[in-house]
mmCIF file of C-alpha atoms in Angstrom:
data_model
loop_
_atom_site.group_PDB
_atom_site.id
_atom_site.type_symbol
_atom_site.label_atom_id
_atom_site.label_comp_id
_atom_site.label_asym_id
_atom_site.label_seq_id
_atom_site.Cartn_x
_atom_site.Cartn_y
_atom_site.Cartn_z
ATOM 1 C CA UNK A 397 16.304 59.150 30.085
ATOM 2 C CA UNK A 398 17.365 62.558 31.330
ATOM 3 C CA UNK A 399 20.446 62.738 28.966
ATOM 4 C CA UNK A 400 18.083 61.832 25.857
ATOM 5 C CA UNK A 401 15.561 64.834 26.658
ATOM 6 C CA UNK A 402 18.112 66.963 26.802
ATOM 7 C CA UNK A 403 19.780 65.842 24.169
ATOM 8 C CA UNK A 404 16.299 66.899 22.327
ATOM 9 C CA UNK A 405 14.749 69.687 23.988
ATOM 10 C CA UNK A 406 13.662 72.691 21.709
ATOM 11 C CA UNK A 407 16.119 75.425 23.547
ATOM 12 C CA UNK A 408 19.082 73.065 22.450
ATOM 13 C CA UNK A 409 18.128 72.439 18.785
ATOM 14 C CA UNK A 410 20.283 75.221 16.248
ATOM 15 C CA UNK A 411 18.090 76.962 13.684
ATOM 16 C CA UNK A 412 20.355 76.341 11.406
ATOM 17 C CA UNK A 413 20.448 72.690 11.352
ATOM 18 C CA UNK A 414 16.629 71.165 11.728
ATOM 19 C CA UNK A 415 15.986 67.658 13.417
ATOM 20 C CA UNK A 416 16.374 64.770 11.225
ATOM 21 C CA UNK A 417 13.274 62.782 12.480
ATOM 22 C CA UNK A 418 15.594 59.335 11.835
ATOM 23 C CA UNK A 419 18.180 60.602 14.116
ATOM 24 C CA UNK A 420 15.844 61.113 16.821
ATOM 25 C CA UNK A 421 14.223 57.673 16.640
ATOM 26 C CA UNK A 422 17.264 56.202 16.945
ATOM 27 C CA UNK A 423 18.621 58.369 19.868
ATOM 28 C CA UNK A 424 15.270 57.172 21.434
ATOM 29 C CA UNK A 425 15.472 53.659 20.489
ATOM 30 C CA UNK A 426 18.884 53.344 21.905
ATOM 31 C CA UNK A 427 17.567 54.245 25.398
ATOM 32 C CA UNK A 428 14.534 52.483 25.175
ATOM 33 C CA UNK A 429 14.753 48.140 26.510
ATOM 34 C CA UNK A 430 14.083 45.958 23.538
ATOM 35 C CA UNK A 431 11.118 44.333 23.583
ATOM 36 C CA UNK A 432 10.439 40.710 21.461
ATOM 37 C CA UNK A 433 8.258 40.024 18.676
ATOM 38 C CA UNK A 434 5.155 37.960 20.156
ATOM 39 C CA UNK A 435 5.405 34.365 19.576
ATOM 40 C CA UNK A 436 2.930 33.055 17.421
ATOM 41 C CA UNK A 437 1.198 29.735 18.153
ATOM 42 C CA UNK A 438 1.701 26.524 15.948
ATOM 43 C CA UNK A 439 -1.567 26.452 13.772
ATOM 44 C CA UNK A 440 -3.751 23.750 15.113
ATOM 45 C CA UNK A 441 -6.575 21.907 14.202
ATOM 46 C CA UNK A 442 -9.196 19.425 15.428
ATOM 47 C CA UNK A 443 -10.986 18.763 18.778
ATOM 48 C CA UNK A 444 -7.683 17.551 20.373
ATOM 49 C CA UNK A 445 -5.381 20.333 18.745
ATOM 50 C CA UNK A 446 -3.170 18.548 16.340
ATOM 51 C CA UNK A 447 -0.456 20.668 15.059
ATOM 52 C CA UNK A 448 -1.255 20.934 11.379
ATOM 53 C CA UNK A 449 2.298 20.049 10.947
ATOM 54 C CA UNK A 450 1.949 17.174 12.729
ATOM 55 C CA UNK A 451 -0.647 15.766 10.040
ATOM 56 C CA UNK A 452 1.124 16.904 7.095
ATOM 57 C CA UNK A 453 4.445 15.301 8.473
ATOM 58 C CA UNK A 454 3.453 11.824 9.592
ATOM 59 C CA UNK A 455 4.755 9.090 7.984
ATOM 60 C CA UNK A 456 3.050 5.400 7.993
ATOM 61 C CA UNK A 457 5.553 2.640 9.560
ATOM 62 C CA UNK A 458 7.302 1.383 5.968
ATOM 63 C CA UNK A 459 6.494 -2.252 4.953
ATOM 64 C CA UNK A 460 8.508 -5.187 6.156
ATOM 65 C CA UNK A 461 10.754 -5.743 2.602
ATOM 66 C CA UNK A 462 11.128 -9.678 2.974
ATOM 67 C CA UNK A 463 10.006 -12.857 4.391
ATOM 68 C CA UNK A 464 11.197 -16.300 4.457
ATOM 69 C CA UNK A 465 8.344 -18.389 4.650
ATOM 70 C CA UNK A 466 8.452 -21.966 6.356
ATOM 71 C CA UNK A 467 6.128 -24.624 6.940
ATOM 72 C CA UNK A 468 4.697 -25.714 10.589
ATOM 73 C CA UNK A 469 4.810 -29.173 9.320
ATOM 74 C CA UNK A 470 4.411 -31.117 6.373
ATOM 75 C CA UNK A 471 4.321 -29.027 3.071
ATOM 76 C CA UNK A 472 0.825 -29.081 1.634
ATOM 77 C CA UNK A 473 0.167 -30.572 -1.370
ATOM 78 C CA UNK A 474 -0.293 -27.581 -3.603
ATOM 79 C CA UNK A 475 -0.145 -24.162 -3.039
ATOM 80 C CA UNK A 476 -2.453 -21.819 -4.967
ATOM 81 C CA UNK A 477 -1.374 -18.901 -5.990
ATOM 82 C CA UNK A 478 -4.156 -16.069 -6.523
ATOM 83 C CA UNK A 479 -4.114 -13.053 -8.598
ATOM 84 C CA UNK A 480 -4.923 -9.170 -7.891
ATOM 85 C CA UNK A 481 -8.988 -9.346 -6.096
ATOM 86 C CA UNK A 482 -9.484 -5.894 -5.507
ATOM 87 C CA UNK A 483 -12.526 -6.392 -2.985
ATOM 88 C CA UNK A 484 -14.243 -9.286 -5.204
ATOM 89 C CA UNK A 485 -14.747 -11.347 -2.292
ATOM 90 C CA UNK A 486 -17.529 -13.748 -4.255
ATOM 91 C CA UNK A 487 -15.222 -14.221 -7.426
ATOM 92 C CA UNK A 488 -12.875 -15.657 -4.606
ATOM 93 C CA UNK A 489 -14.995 -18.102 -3.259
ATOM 94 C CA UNK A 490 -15.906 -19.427 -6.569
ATOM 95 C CA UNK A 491 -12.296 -19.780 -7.198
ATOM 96 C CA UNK A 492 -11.866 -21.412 -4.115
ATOM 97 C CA UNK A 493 -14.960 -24.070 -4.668
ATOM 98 C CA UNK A 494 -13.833 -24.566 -8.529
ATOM 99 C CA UNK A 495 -10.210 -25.699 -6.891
ATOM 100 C CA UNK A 496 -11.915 -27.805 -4.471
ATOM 101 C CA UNK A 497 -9.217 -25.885 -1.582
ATOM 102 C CA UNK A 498 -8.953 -28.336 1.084
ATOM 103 C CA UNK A 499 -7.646 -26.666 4.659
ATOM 104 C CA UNK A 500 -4.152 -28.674 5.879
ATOM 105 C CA UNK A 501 -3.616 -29.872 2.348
ATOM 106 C CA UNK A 502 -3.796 -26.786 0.277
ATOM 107 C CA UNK A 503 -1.502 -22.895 0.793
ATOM 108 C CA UNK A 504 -3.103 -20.143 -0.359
ATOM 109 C CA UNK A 505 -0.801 -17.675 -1.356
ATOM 110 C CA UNK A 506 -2.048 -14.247 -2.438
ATOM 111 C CA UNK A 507 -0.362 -11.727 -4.405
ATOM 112 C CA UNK A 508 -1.185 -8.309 -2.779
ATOM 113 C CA UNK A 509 -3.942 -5.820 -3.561
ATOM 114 C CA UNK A 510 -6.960 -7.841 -1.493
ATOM 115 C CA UNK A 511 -8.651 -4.440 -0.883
ATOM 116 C CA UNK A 512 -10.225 -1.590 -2.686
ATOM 117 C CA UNK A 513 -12.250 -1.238 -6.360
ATOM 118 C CA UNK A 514 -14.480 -3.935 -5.765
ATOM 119 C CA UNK A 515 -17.510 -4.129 -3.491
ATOM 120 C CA UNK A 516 -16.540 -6.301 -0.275
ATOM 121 C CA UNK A 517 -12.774 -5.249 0.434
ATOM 122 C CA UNK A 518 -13.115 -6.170 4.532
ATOM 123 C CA UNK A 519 -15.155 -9.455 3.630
ATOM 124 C CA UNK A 520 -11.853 -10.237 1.718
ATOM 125 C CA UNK A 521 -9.069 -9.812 4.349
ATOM 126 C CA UNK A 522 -11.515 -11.493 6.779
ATOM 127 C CA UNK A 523 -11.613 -14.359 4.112
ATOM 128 C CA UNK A 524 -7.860 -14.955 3.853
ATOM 129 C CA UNK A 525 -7.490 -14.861 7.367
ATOM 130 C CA UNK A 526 -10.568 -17.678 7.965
ATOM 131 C CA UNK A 527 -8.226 -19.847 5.391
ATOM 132 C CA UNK A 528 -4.385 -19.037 6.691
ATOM 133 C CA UNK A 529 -3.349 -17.381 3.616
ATOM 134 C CA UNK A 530 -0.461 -16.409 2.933
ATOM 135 C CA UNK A 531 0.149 -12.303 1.479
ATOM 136 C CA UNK A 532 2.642 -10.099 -0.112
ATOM 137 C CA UNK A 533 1.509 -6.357 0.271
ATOM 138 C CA UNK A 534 0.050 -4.681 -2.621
ATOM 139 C CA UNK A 535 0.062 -0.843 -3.376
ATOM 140 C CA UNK A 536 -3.526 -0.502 -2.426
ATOM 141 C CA UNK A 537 -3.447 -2.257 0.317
ATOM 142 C CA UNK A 538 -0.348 -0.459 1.807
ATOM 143 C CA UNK A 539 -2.724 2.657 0.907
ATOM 144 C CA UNK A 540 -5.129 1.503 3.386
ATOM 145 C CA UNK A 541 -2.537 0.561 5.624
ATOM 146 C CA UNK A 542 -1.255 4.044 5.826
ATOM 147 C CA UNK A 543 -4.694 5.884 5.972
ATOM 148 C CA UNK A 544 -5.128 3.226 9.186
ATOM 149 C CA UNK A 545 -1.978 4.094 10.627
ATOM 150 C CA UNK A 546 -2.935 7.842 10.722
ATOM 151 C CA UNK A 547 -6.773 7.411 11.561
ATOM 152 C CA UNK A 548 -5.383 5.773 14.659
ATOM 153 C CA UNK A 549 -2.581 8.570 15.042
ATOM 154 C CA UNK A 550 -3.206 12.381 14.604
ATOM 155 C CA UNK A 551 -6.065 11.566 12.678
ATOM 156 C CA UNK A 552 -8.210 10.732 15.591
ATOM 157 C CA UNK A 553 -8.547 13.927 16.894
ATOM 158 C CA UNK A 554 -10.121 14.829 13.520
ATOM 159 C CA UNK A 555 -13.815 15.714 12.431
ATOM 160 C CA UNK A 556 -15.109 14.679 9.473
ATOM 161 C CA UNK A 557 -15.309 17.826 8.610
ATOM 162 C CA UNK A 558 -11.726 18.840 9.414
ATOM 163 C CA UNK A 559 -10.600 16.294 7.134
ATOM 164 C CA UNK A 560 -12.765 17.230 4.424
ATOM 165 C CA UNK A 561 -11.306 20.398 4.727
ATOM 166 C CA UNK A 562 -7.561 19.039 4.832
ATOM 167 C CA UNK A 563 -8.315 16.631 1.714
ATOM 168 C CA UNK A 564 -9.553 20.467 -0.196
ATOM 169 C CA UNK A 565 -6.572 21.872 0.986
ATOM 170 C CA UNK A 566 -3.787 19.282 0.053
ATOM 171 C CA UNK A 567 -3.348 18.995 3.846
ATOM 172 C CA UNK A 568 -3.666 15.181 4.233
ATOM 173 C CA UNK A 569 0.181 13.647 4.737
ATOM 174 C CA UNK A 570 -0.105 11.970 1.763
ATOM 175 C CA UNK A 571 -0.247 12.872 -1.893
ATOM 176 C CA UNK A 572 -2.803 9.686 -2.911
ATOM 177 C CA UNK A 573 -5.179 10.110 0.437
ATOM 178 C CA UNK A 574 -8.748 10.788 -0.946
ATOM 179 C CA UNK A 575 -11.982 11.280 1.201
ATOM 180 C CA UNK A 576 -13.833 9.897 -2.176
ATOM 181 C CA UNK A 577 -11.347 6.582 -2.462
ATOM 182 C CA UNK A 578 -12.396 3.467 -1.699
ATOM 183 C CA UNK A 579 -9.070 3.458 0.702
ATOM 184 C CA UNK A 580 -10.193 5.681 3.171
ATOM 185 C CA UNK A 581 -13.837 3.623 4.126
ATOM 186 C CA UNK A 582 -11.937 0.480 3.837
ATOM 187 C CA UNK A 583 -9.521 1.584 6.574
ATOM 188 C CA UNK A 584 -11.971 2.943 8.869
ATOM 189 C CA UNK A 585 -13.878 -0.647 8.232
ATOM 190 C CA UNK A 586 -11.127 -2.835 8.503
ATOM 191 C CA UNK A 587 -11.307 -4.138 12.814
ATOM 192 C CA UNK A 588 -7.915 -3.959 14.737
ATOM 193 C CA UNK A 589 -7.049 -7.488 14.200
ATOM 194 C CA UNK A 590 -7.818 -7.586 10.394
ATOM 195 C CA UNK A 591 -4.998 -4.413 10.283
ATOM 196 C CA UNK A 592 -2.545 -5.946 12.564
ATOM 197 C CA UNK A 593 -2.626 -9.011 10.331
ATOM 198 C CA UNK A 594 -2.253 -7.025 6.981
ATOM 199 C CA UNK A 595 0.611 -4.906 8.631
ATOM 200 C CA UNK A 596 2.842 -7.980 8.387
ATOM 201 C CA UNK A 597 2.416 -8.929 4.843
ATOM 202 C CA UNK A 598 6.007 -8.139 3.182
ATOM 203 C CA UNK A 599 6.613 -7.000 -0.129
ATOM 204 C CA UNK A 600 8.622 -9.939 -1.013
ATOM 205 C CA UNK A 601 8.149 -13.811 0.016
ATOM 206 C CA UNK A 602 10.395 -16.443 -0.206
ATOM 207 C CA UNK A 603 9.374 -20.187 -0.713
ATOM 208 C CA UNK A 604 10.349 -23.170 1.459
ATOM 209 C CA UNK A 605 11.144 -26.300 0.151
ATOM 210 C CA UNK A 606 10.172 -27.872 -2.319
ATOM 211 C CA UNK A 607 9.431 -24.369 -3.615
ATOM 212 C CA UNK A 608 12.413 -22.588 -3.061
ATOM 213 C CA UNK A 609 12.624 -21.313 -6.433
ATOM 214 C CA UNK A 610 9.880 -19.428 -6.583
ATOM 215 C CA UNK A 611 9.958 -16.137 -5.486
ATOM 216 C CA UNK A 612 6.362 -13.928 -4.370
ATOM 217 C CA UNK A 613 5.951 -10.232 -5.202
ATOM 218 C CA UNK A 614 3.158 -8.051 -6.065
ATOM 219 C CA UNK A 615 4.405 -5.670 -8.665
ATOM 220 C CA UNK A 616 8.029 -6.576 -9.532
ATOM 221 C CA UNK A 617 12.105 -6.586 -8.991
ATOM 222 C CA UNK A 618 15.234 -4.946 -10.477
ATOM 223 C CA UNK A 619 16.774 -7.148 -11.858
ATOM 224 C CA UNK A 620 20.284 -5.532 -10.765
ATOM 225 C CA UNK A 621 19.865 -6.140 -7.369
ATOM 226 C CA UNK A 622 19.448 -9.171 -4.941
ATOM 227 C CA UNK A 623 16.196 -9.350 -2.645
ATOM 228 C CA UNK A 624 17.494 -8.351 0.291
ATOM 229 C CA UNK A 625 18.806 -5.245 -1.798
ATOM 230 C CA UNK A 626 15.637 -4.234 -3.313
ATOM 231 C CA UNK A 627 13.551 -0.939 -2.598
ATOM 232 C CA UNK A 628 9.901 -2.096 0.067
ATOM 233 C CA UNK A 629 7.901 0.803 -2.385
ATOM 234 C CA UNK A 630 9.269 -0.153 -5.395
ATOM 235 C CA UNK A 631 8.691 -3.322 -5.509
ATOM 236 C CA UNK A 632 5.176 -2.743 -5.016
ATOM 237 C CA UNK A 633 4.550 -0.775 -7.907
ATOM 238 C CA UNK A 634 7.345 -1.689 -10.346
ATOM 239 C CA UNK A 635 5.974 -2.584 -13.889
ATOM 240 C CA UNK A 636 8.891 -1.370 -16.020
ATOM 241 C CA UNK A 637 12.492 -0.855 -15.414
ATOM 242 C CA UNK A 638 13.302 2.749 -17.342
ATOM 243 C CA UNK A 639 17.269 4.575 -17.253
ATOM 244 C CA UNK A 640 16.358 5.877 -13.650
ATOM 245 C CA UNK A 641 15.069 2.632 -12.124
ATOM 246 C CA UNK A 642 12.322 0.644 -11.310
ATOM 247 C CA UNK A 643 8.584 2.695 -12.523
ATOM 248 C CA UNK A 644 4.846 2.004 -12.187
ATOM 249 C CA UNK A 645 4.571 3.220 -16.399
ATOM 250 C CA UNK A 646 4.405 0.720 -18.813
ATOM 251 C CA UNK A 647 5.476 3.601 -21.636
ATOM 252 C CA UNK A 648 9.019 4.425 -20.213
ATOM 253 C CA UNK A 649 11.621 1.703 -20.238
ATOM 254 C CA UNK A 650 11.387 -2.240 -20.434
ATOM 255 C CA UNK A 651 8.871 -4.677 -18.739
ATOM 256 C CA UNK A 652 11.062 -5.779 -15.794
ATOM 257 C CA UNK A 653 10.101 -9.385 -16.289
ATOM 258 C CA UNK A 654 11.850 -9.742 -19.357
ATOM 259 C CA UNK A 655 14.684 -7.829 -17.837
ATOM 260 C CA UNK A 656 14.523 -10.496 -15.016
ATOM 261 C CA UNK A 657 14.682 -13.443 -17.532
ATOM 262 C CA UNK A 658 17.721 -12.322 -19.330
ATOM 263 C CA UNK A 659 19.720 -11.949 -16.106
ATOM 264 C CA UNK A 660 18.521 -15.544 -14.988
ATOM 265 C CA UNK A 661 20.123 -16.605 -18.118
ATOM 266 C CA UNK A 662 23.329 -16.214 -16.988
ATOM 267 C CA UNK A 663 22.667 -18.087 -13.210
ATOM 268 C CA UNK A 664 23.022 -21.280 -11.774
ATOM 269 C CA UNK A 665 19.243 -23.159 -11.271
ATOM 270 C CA UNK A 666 20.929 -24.873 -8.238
ATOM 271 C CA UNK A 667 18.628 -23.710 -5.344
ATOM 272 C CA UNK A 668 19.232 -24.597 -1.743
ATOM 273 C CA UNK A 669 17.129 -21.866 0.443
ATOM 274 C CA UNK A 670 18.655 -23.379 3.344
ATOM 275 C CA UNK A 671 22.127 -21.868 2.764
ATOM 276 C CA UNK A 672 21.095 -19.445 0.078
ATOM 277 C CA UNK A 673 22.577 -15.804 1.402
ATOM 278 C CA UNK A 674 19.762 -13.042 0.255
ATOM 279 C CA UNK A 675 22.141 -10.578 -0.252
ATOM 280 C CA UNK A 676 23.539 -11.792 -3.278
ATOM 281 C CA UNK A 677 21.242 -12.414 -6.827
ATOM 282 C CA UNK A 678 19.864 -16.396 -7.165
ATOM 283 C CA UNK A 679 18.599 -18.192 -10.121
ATOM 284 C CA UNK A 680 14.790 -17.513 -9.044
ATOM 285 C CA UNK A 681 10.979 -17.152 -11.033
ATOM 286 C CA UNK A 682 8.857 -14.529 -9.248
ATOM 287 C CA UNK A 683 4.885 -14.702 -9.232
ATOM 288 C CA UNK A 684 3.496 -11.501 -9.102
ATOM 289 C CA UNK A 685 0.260 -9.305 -9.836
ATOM 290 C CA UNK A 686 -0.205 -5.304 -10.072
ATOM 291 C CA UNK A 687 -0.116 -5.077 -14.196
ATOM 292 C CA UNK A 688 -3.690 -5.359 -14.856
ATOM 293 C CA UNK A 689 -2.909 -3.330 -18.328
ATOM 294 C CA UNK A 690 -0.931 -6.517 -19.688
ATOM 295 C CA UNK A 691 -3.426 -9.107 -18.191
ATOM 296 C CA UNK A 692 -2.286 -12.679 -17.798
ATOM 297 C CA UNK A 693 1.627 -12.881 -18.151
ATOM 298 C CA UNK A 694 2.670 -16.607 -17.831
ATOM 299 C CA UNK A 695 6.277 -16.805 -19.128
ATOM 300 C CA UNK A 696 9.040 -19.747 -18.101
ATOM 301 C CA UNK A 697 10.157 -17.708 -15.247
ATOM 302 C CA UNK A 698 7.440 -15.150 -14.423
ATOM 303 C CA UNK A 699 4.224 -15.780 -14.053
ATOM 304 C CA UNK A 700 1.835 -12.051 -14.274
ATOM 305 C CA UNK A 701 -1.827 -13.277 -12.140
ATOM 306 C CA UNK A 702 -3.811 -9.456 -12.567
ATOM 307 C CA UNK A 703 -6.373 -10.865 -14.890
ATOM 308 C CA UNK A 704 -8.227 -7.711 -14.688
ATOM 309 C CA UNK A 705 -10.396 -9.527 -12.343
ATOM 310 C CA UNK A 706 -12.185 -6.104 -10.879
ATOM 311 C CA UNK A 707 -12.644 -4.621 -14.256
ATOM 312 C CA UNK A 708 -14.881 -7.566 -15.802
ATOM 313 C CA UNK A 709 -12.070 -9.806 -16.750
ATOM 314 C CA UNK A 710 -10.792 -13.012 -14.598
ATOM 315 C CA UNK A 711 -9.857 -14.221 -10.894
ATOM 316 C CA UNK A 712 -6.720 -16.477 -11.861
ATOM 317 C CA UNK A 713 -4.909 -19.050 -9.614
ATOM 318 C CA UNK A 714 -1.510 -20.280 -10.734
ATOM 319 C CA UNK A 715 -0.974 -24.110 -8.998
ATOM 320 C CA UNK A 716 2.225 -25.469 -7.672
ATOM 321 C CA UNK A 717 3.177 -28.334 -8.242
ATOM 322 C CA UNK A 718 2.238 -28.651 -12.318
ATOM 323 C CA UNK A 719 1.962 -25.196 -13.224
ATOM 324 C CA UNK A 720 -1.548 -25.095 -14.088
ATOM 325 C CA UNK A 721 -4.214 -22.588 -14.053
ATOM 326 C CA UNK A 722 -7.677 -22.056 -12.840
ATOM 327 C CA UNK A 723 -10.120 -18.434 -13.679
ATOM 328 C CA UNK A 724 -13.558 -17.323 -12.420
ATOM 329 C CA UNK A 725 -14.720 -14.672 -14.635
ATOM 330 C CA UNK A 726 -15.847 -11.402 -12.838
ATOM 331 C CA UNK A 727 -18.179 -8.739 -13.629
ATOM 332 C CA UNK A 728 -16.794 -5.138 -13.964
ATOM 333 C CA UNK A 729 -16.993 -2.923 -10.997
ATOM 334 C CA UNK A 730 -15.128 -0.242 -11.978
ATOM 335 C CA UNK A 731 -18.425 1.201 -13.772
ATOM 336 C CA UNK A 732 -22.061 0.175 -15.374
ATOM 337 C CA UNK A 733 -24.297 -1.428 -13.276
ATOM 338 C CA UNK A 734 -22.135 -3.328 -11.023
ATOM 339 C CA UNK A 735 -20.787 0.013 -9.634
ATOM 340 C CA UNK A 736 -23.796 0.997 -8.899
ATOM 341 C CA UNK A 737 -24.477 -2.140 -6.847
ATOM 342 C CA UNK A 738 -21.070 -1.527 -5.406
ATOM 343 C CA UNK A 739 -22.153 1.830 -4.392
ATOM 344 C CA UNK A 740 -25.656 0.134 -3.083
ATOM 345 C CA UNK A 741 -23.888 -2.514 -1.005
ATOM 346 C CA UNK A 742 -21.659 0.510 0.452
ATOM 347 C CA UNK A 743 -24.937 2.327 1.624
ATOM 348 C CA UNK A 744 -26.209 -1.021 2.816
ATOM 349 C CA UNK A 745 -29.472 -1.395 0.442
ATOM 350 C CA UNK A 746 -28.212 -4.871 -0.891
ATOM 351 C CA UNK A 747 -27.075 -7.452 0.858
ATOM 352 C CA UNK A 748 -23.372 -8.319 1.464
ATOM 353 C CA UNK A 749 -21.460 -10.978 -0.123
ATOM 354 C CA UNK A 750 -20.206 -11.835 2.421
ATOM 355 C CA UNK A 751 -22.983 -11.877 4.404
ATOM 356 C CA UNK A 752 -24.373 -14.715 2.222
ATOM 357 C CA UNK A 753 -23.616 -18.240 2.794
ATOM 358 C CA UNK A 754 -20.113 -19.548 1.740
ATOM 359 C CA UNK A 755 -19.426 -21.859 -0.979
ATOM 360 C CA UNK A 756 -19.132 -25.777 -0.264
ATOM 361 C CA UNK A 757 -15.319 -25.464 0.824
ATOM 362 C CA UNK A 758 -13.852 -27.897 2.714
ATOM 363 C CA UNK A 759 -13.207 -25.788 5.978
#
């Protein structure tokens, strides 16, 4: 840098015109190699270092959106469709006894949201499973789903407190993951093959003959769309149809069933399931559950089974064939007394439901 000292030594600097100190940086910076900024490390967390990005960011495998169901053999005599249980595993066995379900001559067919609310959400899945039942996916339990999904991903390499700390700091990936919900203990509960076998519910079931009408969802469809055209999320949470689509409010819009009806109307009831092409809008009636705030909906061609079961109201069944209807009534566990029995059976102090002996069902 011999050229740059010189350039700046004292002897060679006029009187008359003093250094500007910006000048001289510069004449040293332009001799000088450039060095780079240091690199900072992505902000990690947990025993394992997750990126924190990598929690934020991960996304939950999406639902399956349809199914086709068959039957192995024979079709049983009935199937029994079953509203919104929310946990309430002994409401369901009452249910079941008060139907006098039969194994190889009775479906079960549940409408989504087995888990969370109520007191015995794992005793519930492992219920349905013991009888072959047959699920759509409900909102809460695609919650639990998704808190799985990332207990067995990045969240495994987290503390309890690290995630306490995450759920404080908005941190979890997503919006409606709480420490305090049900959803999280549920999901840690729940044993690898009771998730597998609630991954595969779908959000919408088809019938096989001589059902094919009927149509299985657990919130509910736009009506300007065929199945195989319908949103997986929506049609978990849809209660009204409003001038932007499909919502979860009943104050914005129109109750999508009655949408549903009037554009039945105006279709052929000539079902044949066999040929019938998904992508194009059938004559069908939907069963559904999810609307707890309008209780029992049992119109022509939709038939609403949230009975309000977990807030002290009913466990319904809608049968097929005839139409008919069977309740248990159900205590409220969303507060009083029988939350704080929920919250006893949680820290094990009172015995499990489940844990006591079943019904007399024909197994």
């Amino acid at each position: 840098h011999m050229q740059a000292r010189s350039a700046l030594a004292p002897d060679s600097v006029d009187s008359a015109h003093p250094i500007d100190p910006a000048a001289m940086q510069q004449a040293v910076d332009a001799h000088l190699p450039s060095v780079a900024p240091p690199q900072q490390e992505p902000q990690t967390i947990g025993r394992l270092k997750v990126r924190a990005a990598e929690v934020k960011d991960f996304r939950a495998e999406p639902p399956t959106l349809f199914e086709k169901k068959t039957f192995a053999g024979t079709a049983p005599k009935r199937l029994l469709f079953i509203g919104d249980i929310h946990g309430s595993v002994k409401e369901l066995n009452l249910l079941l006894c008060k139907l006098k379900f039969k194994r190889g001559e009775d479906q079960v067919v549940l409408v989504g949201d087995l888990v969370a609310k109520g007191p015995e959400s794992v005793a519930v899945v492992r219920r349905a499973r013991q009888i072959n039942a047959w699920c759509v996916r409900g909102n809460h339990d695609d919650r639990v789903i998704r808190w799985r999904e990332f207990l067995d991903g990045p969240g495994k390499a987290l503390s309890q407190t690290e995630l306490k700390d995450l759920d404080k700091s908005k941190g979890l990936p997503y919006d409606d993951f709480k420490l305090s919900g049900d959803h999280y203990k549920v999901a840690r509960d729940l044993s690898p093959d009771d998730i597998t076998w609630m991954k595969a519910f779908p959000t919408i079931m088809t019938l096989p003959s001589p059902f094919s009408e009927w149509v299985v969802v657990h919130g509910g469809l736009d009506a300007s769309k065929p199945l195989l055209k319908q949103d997986a999320e929506d049609v978990m949470v849809t209660r009204n149809i409003a001038s932007g689509g499909p919502t979860s409010s009943r104050d914005e819009g129109q109750a999508w069933f009655e949408l549903w009806a009037d554009k039945m109307k105006g279709l052929s009831q000539d079902n044949s399931t066999s040929e019938t092409n998904f992508n194009e809008l059938h004559y069908n009636k939907i069963i559904y559950g999810h609307d707890a705030g309008r209780n029992l909906q049992l119109h022509p061609l939709t038939k609403g089974l949230d009975s309000r079961c977990v807030y002290g109201g009913q466990l319904t069944a809608f049968i097929l064939p005839g139409e008919n209807t069977v309740s248990v009534t159900c205590p409220n566990y969303d507060g009083g007394d029988a939350a704080k029995d929920r919250r006893r059976r949680r820290r094990g102090t009172i015995p499990s439901a489940y844990a006591e002996p079943m019904y007399t069902l024909e197994q």
